[in-house]
Tab-separated table of N, CA and C in Angstrom:
chain	number	residue	atom	x	y	z
A	116	MET	N	67.848	62.113	30.587
A	116	MET	CA	66.659	62.205	31.364
A	116	MET	C	65.540	62.763	30.499
A	117	ARG	N	64.381	62.272	30.736
A	117	ARG	CA	63.230	62.629	29.928
A	117	ARG	C	62.336	63.624	30.658
A	118	ALA	N	61.791	64.590	29.974
A	118	ALA	CA	60.898	65.599	30.579
A	118	ALA	C	59.487	65.034	30.656
A	119	LEU	N	58.837	65.321	31.768
A	119	LEU	CA	57.448	64.869	31.930
A	119	LEU	C	56.503	65.761	31.150
A	120	ASN	N	55.554	65.141	30.472
A	120	ASN	CA	54.570	65.887	29.688
A	120	ASN	C	53.366	66.179	30.590
A	121	THR	N	53.121	67.421	30.866
A	121	THR	CA	52.007	67.784	31.752
A	121	THR	C	50.717	68.031	30.989
A	122	HIS	N	50.744	68.051	29.690
A	122	HIS	CA	49.542	68.251	28.882
A	122	HIS	C	49.107	66.911	28.306
A	123	PRO	N	47.805	66.649	28.307
A	123	PRO	CA	47.369	65.371	27.746
A	123	PRO	C	47.627	65.322	26.244
A	124	SER	N	47.956	64.136	25.777
A	124	SER	CA	48.203	63.988	24.349
A	124	SER	C	46.879	64.042	23.598
A	125	PRO	N	46.890	64.509	22.372
A	125	PRO	CA	45.654	64.646	21.598
A	125	PRO	C	44.957	63.320	21.370
A	126	SER	N	45.664	62.224	21.439
A	126	SER	CA	45.036	60.937	21.180
A	126	SER	C	44.310	60.379	22.403
A	127	ARG	N	44.539	60.925	23.563
A	127	ARG	CA	43.907	60.439	24.795
A	127	ARG	C	42.522	61.061	24.971
A	128	PHE	N	41.650	60.339	25.696
A	128	PHE	CA	40.315	60.851	26.025
A	128	PHE	C	40.446	62.000	27.004
A	129	SER	N	39.774	63.084	26.713
A	129	SER	CA	39.839	64.238	27.594
A	129	SER	C	38.439	64.848	27.722
A	130	PRO	N	37.816	64.776	28.941
A	130	PRO	CA	36.496	65.377	29.126
A	130	PRO	C	36.491	66.863	28.795
A	131	THR	N	37.597	67.528	29.030
A	131	THR	CA	37.677	68.959	28.735
A	131	THR	C	37.515	69.202	27.234
A	132	ARG	N	38.137	68.358	26.437
A	132	ARG	CA	38.010	68.510	24.977
A	132	ARG	C	36.577	68.246	24.537
A	133	LEU	N	35.901	67.267	25.165
A	133	LEU	CA	34.524	66.960	24.780
A	133	LEU	C	33.583	68.111	25.111
A	134	ILE	N	33.785	68.725	26.252
A	134	ILE	CA	32.928	69.828	26.665
A	134	ILE	C	33.061	70.994	25.687
A	135	HIS	N	34.239	71.166	25.157
A	135	HIS	CA	34.463	72.258	24.219
A	135	HIS	C	33.978	71.917	22.809
A	136	ASN	N	33.611	70.730	22.603
A	136	ASN	CA	33.133	70.318	21.287
A	136	ASN	C	31.657	70.713	21.156
A	137	LYS	N	31.358	71.694	20.359
A	137	LYS	CA	29.991	72.216	20.221
A	137	LYS	C	29.027	71.168	19.678
A	138	LEU	N	29.471	70.365	18.784
A	138	LEU	CA	28.610	69.332	18.211
A	138	LEU	C	28.178	68.345	19.295
A	139	PHE	N	29.135	67.956	20.127
A	139	PHE	CA	28.811	67.036	21.218
A	139	PHE	C	27.807	67.661	22.183
A	140	LEU	N	28.048	68.898	22.579
A	140	LEU	CA	27.128	69.580	23.506
A	140	LEU	C	25.739	69.717	22.907
A	141	GLY	N	25.676	70.077	21.655
A	141	GLY	CA	24.380	70.201	20.984
A	141	GLY	C	23.634	68.871	20.961
A	142	SER	N	24.359	67.812	20.681
A	142	SER	CA	23.742	66.474	20.659
A	142	SER	C	23.264	66.062	22.039
A	143	LEU	N	24.057	66.363	23.052
A	143	LEU	CA	23.692	66.016	24.422
A	143	LEU	C	22.427	66.760	24.852
A	144	VAL	N	22.347	68.040	24.565
A	144	VAL	CA	21.166	68.830	24.903
A	144	VAL	C	19.945	68.295	24.154
A	145	ALA	N	20.093	67.985	22.895
A	145	ALA	CA	18.983	67.448	22.104
A	145	ALA	C	18.496	66.115	22.678
A	146	ALA	N	19.440	65.251	23.077
A	146	ALA	CA	19.062	63.955	23.653
A	146	ALA	C	18.302	64.138	24.959
A	147	ILE	N	18.714	65.097	25.780
A	147	ILE	CA	18.015	65.356	27.046
A	147	ILE	C	16.610	65.885	26.772
A	148	ILE	N	16.482	66.783	25.814
A	148	ILE	CA	15.167	67.332	25.472
A	148	ILE	C	14.249	66.235	24.946
A	149	VAL	N	14.750	65.372	24.102
A	149	VAL	CA	13.950	64.258	23.571
A	149	VAL	C	13.527	63.319	24.699
A	150	ALA	N	14.443	63.026	25.617
A	150	ALA	CA	14.111	62.128	26.738
A	150	ALA	C	13.028	62.742	27.624
A	151	LEU	N	13.154	64.019	27.941
A	151	LEU	CA	12.138	64.686	28.767
A	151	LEU	C	10.796	64.757	28.038
A	152	GLY	N	10.837	65.064	26.759
A	152	GLY	CA	9.603	65.105	25.967
A	152	GLY	C	8.936	63.744	25.897
A	153	GLY	N	9.728	62.706	25.728
A	153	GLY	CA	9.183	61.346	25.686
A	153	GLY	C	8.564	60.940	27.005
A	154	THR	N	9.214	61.335	28.098
A	154	THR	CA	8.674	61.030	29.428
A	154	THR	C	7.351	61.747	29.641
A	155	ALA	N	7.295	63.007	29.276
A	155	ALA	CA	6.048	63.778	29.423
A	155	ALA	C	4.948	63.195	28.552
A	156	ALA	N	5.278	62.812	27.331
A	156	ALA	CA	4.281	62.228	26.433
A	156	ALA	C	3.765	60.899	26.982
A	157	ALA	N	4.656	60.078	27.518
A	157	ALA	CA	4.236	58.797	28.098
A	157	ALA	C	3.340	59.020	29.307
A	158	TYR	N	3.680	59.993	30.147
A	158	TYR	CA	2.849	60.320	31.316
A	158	TYR	C	1.452	60.727	30.867
A	159	MET	N	1.382	61.595	29.879
A	159	MET	CA	0.089	62.068	29.399
A	159	MET	C	-0.714	60.924	28.771
A	160	ALA	N	-0.041	60.035	28.060
A	160	ALA	CA	-0.736	58.938	27.387
A	160	ALA	C	-1.230	57.883	28.367
A	161	LEU	N	-0.464	57.632	29.423
A	161	LEU	CA	-0.813	56.564	30.349
A	161	LEU	C	-1.710	57.024	31.500
A	162	SER	N	-1.701	58.307	31.799
A	162	SER	CA	-2.524	58.790	32.912
A	162	SER	C	-3.864	59.292	32.396
A	163	ARG	N	-4.804	59.444	33.327
A	163	ARG	CA	-6.150	59.896	32.999
A	163	ARG	C	-6.501	61.072	33.899
A	164	THR	N	-7.333	61.969	33.387
A	164	THR	CA	-7.865	63.040	34.214
A	164	THR	C	-9.291	62.652	34.579
A	165	VAL	N	-9.546	62.561	35.874
A	165	VAL	CA	-10.843	62.128	36.386
A	165	VAL	C	-11.361	63.199	37.347
A	166	THR	N	-12.657	63.464	37.301
A	166	THR	CA	-13.266	64.401	38.235
A	166	THR	C	-13.831	63.609	39.406
A	167	VAL	N	-13.402	63.950	40.614
A	167	VAL	CA	-13.870	63.277	41.826
A	167	VAL	C	-14.631	64.297	42.668
A	168	SER	N	-15.855	63.943	43.027
A	168	SER	CA	-16.679	64.794	43.885
A	168	SER	C	-16.838	64.081	45.227
A	169	VAL	N	-16.363	64.740	46.300
A	169	VAL	CA	-16.504	64.179	47.645
A	169	VAL	C	-17.426	65.105	48.424
A	170	ASP	N	-18.610	64.598	48.753
A	170	ASP	CA	-19.634	65.384	49.442
A	170	ASP	C	-19.914	66.694	48.720
A	171	GLY	N	-19.924	66.633	47.382
A	171	GLY	CA	-20.263	67.795	46.572
A	171	GLY	C	-19.101	68.703	46.217
A	172	LYS	N	-17.912	68.441	46.748
A	172	LYS	CA	-16.737	69.267	46.432
A	172	LYS	C	-15.913	68.557	45.366
A	173	GLU	N	-15.884	69.160	44.172
A	173	GLU	CA	-15.204	68.534	43.041
A	173	GLU	C	-13.727	68.900	42.959
A	174	SER	N	-12.955	67.942	42.472
A	174	SER	CA	-11.547	68.200	42.167
A	174	SER	C	-11.145	67.313	40.998
A	175	GLN	N	-10.165	67.785	40.241
A	175	GLN	CA	-9.643	67.019	39.116
A	175	GLN	C	-8.435	66.237	39.607
A	176	VAL	N	-8.372	64.980	39.209
A	176	VAL	CA	-7.279	64.108	39.631
A	176	VAL	C	-6.605	63.546	38.391
A	177	ARG	N	-5.288	63.632	38.347
A	177	ARG	CA	-4.511	62.985	37.288
A	177	ARG	C	-4.033	61.684	37.900
A	178	THR	N	-4.358	60.562	37.277
A	178	THR	CA	-4.111	59.266	37.911
A	178	THR	C	-3.705	58.207	36.901
A	179	PHE	N	-3.046	57.191	37.410
A	179	PHE	CA	-2.740	56.002	36.620
A	179	PHE	C	-3.699	54.870	36.988
A	180	GLY	N	-4.630	55.112	37.906
A	180	GLY	CA	-5.577	54.095	38.355
A	180	GLY	C	-6.440	53.585	37.218
A	181	ASP	N	-6.710	52.284	37.236
A	181	ASP	CA	-7.528	51.670	36.188
A	181	ASP	C	-9.004	51.630	36.542
A	182	ASN	N	-9.326	51.707	37.849
A	182	ASN	CA	-10.734	51.652	38.239
A	182	ASN	C	-11.007	52.686	39.336
A	183	VAL	N	-12.282	52.828	39.684
A	183	VAL	CA	-12.710	53.830	40.659
A	183	VAL	C	-11.982	53.649	41.990
A	184	GLY	N	-11.863	52.427	42.474
A	184	GLY	CA	-11.200	52.161	43.747
A	184	GLY	C	-9.754	52.627	43.753
A	185	GLU	N	-9.022	52.404	42.658
A	185	GLU	CA	-7.625	52.822	42.573
A	185	GLU	C	-7.508	54.344	42.527
A	186	VAL	N	-8.440	55.006	41.837
A	186	VAL	CA	-8.429	56.468	41.781
A	186	VAL	C	-8.666	57.034	43.181
A	187	LEU	N	-9.658	56.489	43.885
A	187	LEU	CA	-9.956	56.975	45.238
A	187	LEU	C	-8.780	56.704	46.179
A	188	ALA	N	-8.158	55.544	46.058
A	188	ALA	CA	-6.999	55.216	46.905
A	188	ALA	C	-5.860	56.206	46.664
A	189	SER	N	-5.689	56.644	45.418
A	189	SER	CA	-4.627	57.615	45.120
A	189	SER	C	-4.897	58.962	45.783
A	190	LYS	N	-6.157	59.229	46.134
A	190	LYS	CA	-6.524	60.460	46.851
A	190	LYS	C	-6.620	60.224	48.355
A	191	GLY	N	-6.322	59.006	48.803
A	191	GLY	CA	-6.376	58.698	50.232
A	191	GLY	C	-7.781	58.419	50.734
A	192	ILE	N	-8.681	58.073	49.831
A	192	ILE	CA	-10.066	57.782	50.210
A	192	ILE	C	-10.291	56.276	50.130
A	193	GLU	N	-10.650	55.688	51.265
A	193	GLU	CA	-10.958	54.261	51.300
A	193	GLU	C	-12.405	54.111	51.743
A	194	PRO	N	-13.330	53.987	50.780
A	194	PRO	CA	-14.749	53.911	51.129
A	194	PRO	C	-15.058	52.680	51.978
A	195	ASP	N	-15.997	52.865	52.924
A	195	ASP	CA	-16.455	51.713	53.702
A	195	ASP	C	-17.937	51.481	53.421
A	196	SER	N	-18.536	50.588	54.159
A	196	SER	CA	-19.916	50.179	53.886
A	196	SER	C	-20.936	51.299	54.099
A	197	HIS	N	-20.580	52.353	54.823
A	197	HIS	CA	-21.510	53.459	55.077
A	197	HIS	C	-21.402	54.567	54.029
A	198	ASP	N	-20.411	54.471	53.158
A	198	ASP	CA	-20.206	55.486	52.132
A	198	ASP	C	-20.933	55.100	50.851
A	199	SER	N	-21.242	56.102	50.051
A	199	SER	CA	-21.862	55.882	48.744
A	199	SER	C	-20.856	56.276	47.674
A	200	VAL	N	-20.566	55.358	46.751
A	200	VAL	CA	-19.634	55.619	45.660
A	200	VAL	C	-20.321	55.269	44.348
A	201	VAL	N	-20.376	56.259	43.442
A	201	VAL	CA	-21.007	56.052	42.137
A	201	VAL	C	-20.046	56.549	41.069
A	202	PRO	N	-19.673	55.709	40.102
A	202	PRO	CA	-19.990	54.295	39.960
A	202	PRO	C	-19.232	53.456	40.993
A	203	SER	N	-19.513	52.181	41.028
A	203	SER	CA	-18.931	51.299	42.049
A	203	SER	C	-17.407	51.233	41.923
A	204	VAL	N	-16.755	50.828	43.011
A	204	VAL	CA	-15.284	50.862	43.085
A	204	VAL	C	-14.589	49.988	42.048
A	205	ASP	N	-15.246	48.989	41.512
A	205	ASP	CA	-14.588	48.124	40.535
A	205	ASP	C	-14.850	48.563	39.088
A	206	THR	N	-15.529	49.679	38.898
A	206	THR	CA	-15.820	50.185	37.556
A	206	THR	C	-14.562	50.791	36.926
A	207	PRO	N	-14.241	50.399	35.675
A	207	PRO	CA	-13.072	50.983	35.000
A	207	PRO	C	-13.269	52.486	34.770
A	208	VAL	N	-12.158	53.235	34.777
A	208	VAL	CA	-12.219	54.672	34.503
A	208	VAL	C	-11.484	54.992	33.208
A	209	ASN	N	-11.951	56.051	32.566
A	209	ASN	CA	-11.329	56.557	31.347
A	209	ASN	C	-11.020	58.029	31.555
A	210	ASP	N	-10.303	58.596	30.627
A	210	ASP	CA	-10.054	60.023	30.686
A	210	ASP	C	-11.405	60.742	30.641
A	211	GLY	N	-11.662	61.619	31.598
A	211	GLY	CA	-12.930	62.354	31.647
A	211	GLY	C	-13.995	61.708	32.519
A	212	SER	N	-13.714	60.560	33.127
A	212	SER	CA	-14.694	59.899	34.006
A	212	SER	C	-15.026	60.792	35.197
A	213	ARG	N	-16.212	60.580	35.757
A	213	ARG	CA	-16.653	61.320	36.938
A	213	ARG	C	-16.985	60.312	38.036
A	214	ILE	N	-16.538	60.627	39.257
A	214	ILE	CA	-16.780	59.768	40.414
A	214	ILE	C	-17.417	60.621	41.501
A	215	ALA	N	-18.510	60.125	42.079
A	215	ALA	CA	-19.170	60.840	43.178
A	215	ALA	C	-19.090	59.993	44.440
A	216	VAL	N	-18.592	60.612	45.508
A	216	VAL	CA	-18.467	59.936	46.798
A	216	VAL	C	-19.252	60.737	47.828
A	217	ARG	N	-20.108	60.047	48.552
A	217	ARG	CA	-20.811	60.650	49.690
A	217	ARG	C	-20.360	59.850	50.908
A	218	LEU	N	-19.680	60.531	51.825
A	218	LEU	CA	-19.131	59.859	53.000
A	218	LEU	C	-20.215	59.640	54.046
A	219	GLY	N	-20.211	58.456	54.651
A	219	GLY	CA	-21.179	58.129	55.694
A	219	GLY	C	-20.858	58.848	56.992
A	220	ARG	N	-21.931	59.210	57.703
A	220	ARG	CA	-21.799	59.907	58.984
A	220	ARG	C	-22.761	59.267	59.978
A	221	PRO	N	-22.279	59.013	61.197
A	221	PRO	CA	-23.187	58.454	62.203
A	221	PRO	C	-24.096	59.556	62.757
A	222	LEU	N	-25.340	59.209	62.958
A	222	LEU	CA	-26.312	60.148	63.508
A	222	LEU	C	-26.979	59.476	64.707
A	223	ALA	N	-26.643	59.963	65.908
A	223	ALA	CA	-27.204	59.396	67.140
A	223	ALA	C	-28.560	60.036	67.394
A	224	LEU	N	-29.578	59.210	67.493
A	224	LEU	CA	-30.937	59.694	67.702
A	224	LEU	C	-31.497	59.177	69.022
A	225	SER	N	-32.313	60.008	69.610
A	225	SER	CA	-33.071	59.594	70.784
A	225	SER	C	-34.499	60.085	70.559
A	226	ILE	N	-35.368	59.154	70.202
A	226	ILE	CA	-36.764	59.490	69.905
A	226	ILE	C	-37.640	58.799	70.939
A	227	ASP	N	-38.339	59.625	71.714
A	227	ASP	CA	-39.210	59.113	72.788
A	227	ASP	C	-38.473	58.143	73.704
A	228	GLY	N	-37.217	58.470	74.027
A	228	GLY	CA	-36.425	57.652	74.947
A	228	GLY	C	-35.726	56.482	74.286
A	229	ASN	N	-36.040	56.183	73.035
A	229	ASN	CA	-35.376	55.091	72.317
A	229	ASN	C	-34.132	55.634	71.623
A	230	LYS	N	-32.968	55.120	72.031
A	230	LYS	CA	-31.714	55.601	71.459
A	230	LYS	C	-31.207	54.628	70.404
A	231	ARG	N	-30.737	55.188	69.301
A	231	ARG	CA	-30.137	54.372	68.247
A	231	ARG	C	-29.243	55.266	67.389
A	232	THR	N	-28.325	54.624	66.720
A	232	THR	CA	-27.432	55.347	65.814
A	232	THR	C	-27.679	54.850	64.401
A	233	LEU	N	-27.953	55.784	63.512
A	233	LEU	CA	-28.163	55.477	62.098
A	233	LEU	C	-27.058	56.163	61.296
A	234	TRP	N	-26.826	55.668	60.108
A	234	TRP	CA	-25.806	56.242	59.243
A	234	TRP	C	-26.467	56.964	58.078
A	235	THR	N	-25.889	58.100	57.726
A	235	THR	CA	-26.412	58.881	56.617
A	235	THR	C	-25.252	59.444	55.809
A	236	THR	N	-25.517	59.732	54.545
A	236	THR	CA	-24.520	60.412	53.717
A	236	THR	C	-24.875	61.892	53.564
A	237	ALA	N	-25.951	62.313	54.204
A	237	ALA	CA	-26.378	63.710	54.145
A	237	ALA	C	-25.435	64.586	54.957
A	238	THR	N	-25.323	65.843	54.547
A	238	THR	CA	-24.458	66.775	55.260
A	238	THR	C	-25.256	67.788	56.090
A	239	LYS	N	-26.571	67.762	55.995
A	239	LYS	CA	-27.453	68.646	56.780
A	239	LYS	C	-28.464	67.783	57.534
A	240	VAL	N	-28.870	68.241	58.708
A	240	VAL	CA	-29.819	67.493	59.541
A	240	VAL	C	-31.127	67.262	58.788
A	241	SER	N	-31.670	68.290	58.160
A	241	SER	CA	-32.944	68.146	57.446
A	241	SER	C	-32.848	67.091	56.351
A	242	SER	N	-31.743	67.079	55.605
A	242	SER	CA	-31.541	66.083	54.546
A	242	SER	C	-31.398	64.688	55.139
A	243	ALA	N	-30.713	64.584	56.272
A	243	ALA	CA	-30.528	63.282	56.915
A	243	ALA	C	-31.873	62.713	57.370
A	244	LEU	N	-32.701	63.535	57.988
A	244	LEU	CA	-34.011	63.067	58.436
A	244	LEU	C	-34.843	62.589	57.255
A	245	SER	N	-34.782	63.327	56.177
A	245	SER	CA	-35.508	62.946	54.969
A	245	SER	C	-34.942	61.656	54.372
A	246	GLN	N	-33.619	61.571	54.279
A	246	GLN	CA	-32.965	60.390	53.716
A	246	GLN	C	-33.286	59.134	54.518
A	247	LEU	N	-33.359	59.279	55.842
A	247	LEU	CA	-33.631	58.138	56.716
A	247	LEU	C	-35.127	57.825	56.826
A	248	GLY	N	-35.953	58.663	56.196
A	248	GLY	CA	-37.401	58.425	56.201
A	248	GLY	C	-38.046	58.734	57.543
A	249	LEU	N	-37.423	59.612	58.316
A	249	LEU	CA	-37.977	59.962	59.622
A	249	LEU	C	-38.923	61.147	59.458
A	250	ARG	N	-40.180	60.925	59.750
A	250	ARG	CA	-41.193	61.976	59.644
A	250	ARG	C	-41.492	62.449	61.064
A	251	ILE	N	-40.872	63.550	61.421
A	251	ILE	CA	-41.056	64.014	62.797
A	251	ILE	C	-41.803	65.344	62.859
A	252	GLY	N	-42.306	65.777	61.711
A	252	GLY	CA	-43.148	66.978	61.662
A	252	GLY	C	-42.558	68.168	62.387
A	253	ASN	N	-43.340	68.702	63.324
A	253	ASN	CA	-42.940	69.904	64.055
A	253	ASN	C	-42.253	69.591	65.388
A	254	ALA	N	-41.801	68.365	65.552
A	254	ALA	CA	-41.155	67.996	66.815
A	254	ALA	C	-39.922	68.855	67.039
A	255	GLU	N	-39.617	69.108	68.306
A	255	GLU	CA	-38.430	69.884	68.638
A	255	GLU	C	-37.194	68.990	68.521
A	256	LEU	N	-36.162	69.583	67.981
A	256	LEU	CA	-34.898	68.878	67.833
A	256	LEU	C	-33.859	69.551	68.717
A	257	SER	N	-32.842	68.788	69.105
A	257	SER	CA	-31.791	69.366	69.946
A	257	SER	C	-30.824	70.220	69.137
A	258	VAL	N	-30.894	70.120	67.827
A	258	VAL	CA	-30.088	70.954	66.926
A	258	VAL	C	-30.996	71.506	65.829
A	259	SER	N	-30.535	72.534	65.179
A	259	SER	CA	-31.290	73.132	64.087
A	259	SER	C	-31.363	72.170	62.905
A	260	ARG	N	-32.480	72.193	62.226
A	260	ARG	CA	-32.622	71.345	61.011
A	260	ARG	C	-31.616	71.744	59.934
A	261	SER	N	-31.135	72.986	59.975
A	261	SER	CA	-30.164	73.432	58.984
A	261	SER	C	-28.717	73.204	59.412
A	262	ALA	N	-28.524	72.572	60.567
A	262	ALA	CA	-27.165	72.325	61.076
A	262	ALA	C	-26.417	71.363	60.147
A	263	THR	N	-25.112	71.576	60.058
A	263	THR	CA	-24.246	70.732	59.244
A	263	THR	C	-23.773	69.529	60.044
A	264	ILE	N	-23.766	68.378	59.394
A	264	ILE	CA	-23.260	67.150	60.008
A	264	ILE	C	-21.860	66.927	59.452
A	265	ASP	N	-20.842	67.030	60.302
A	265	ASP	CA	-19.470	66.844	59.798
A	265	ASP	C	-19.145	65.355	59.673
A	266	ARG	N	-17.955	65.060	59.202
A	266	ARG	CA	-17.548	63.669	58.922
A	266	ARG	C	-17.596	62.779	60.167
A	267	SER	N	-17.391	63.358	61.341
A	267	SER	CA	-17.404	62.547	62.565
A	267	SER	C	-18.823	62.232	63.029
A	268	GLY	N	-19.811	62.891	62.432
A	268	GLY	CA	-21.208	62.604	62.767
A	268	GLY	C	-21.776	63.568	63.779
A	269	MET	N	-22.961	63.215	64.256
A	269	MET	CA	-23.668	64.055	65.208
A	269	MET	C	-24.492	63.184	66.121
């Protein structure tokens, strides 16, 4: 009768032996470090840092977008016809590009009984009146000229 060998033979593959092999571990760690470094370098090379200003509030964006529209989409901003975007959405971007967005706001007016809604990118009533070319002098307004117009309008 033959005795069973409970220890693996030296010629067989053994993960335990590989783990104890310092050269193998060193090589594995080096390969992981190189892979992570390469990934970081590729990210830095392919992405761009762009400054985006939305209604005067600036933020830096790291993006893979090739043009203004793609950069804005990556921030969840989809400009419509009432918004102002400079440069235009199809303009290519480079590292260090600057994008300015002024969001449109509806402004409901009633002047001498005539009601109409106009759109403005201004954030203050006084600026909106000026932007829209409304010369109302000392007329009384239902809100302060210094009042803020939020994104939903006024």
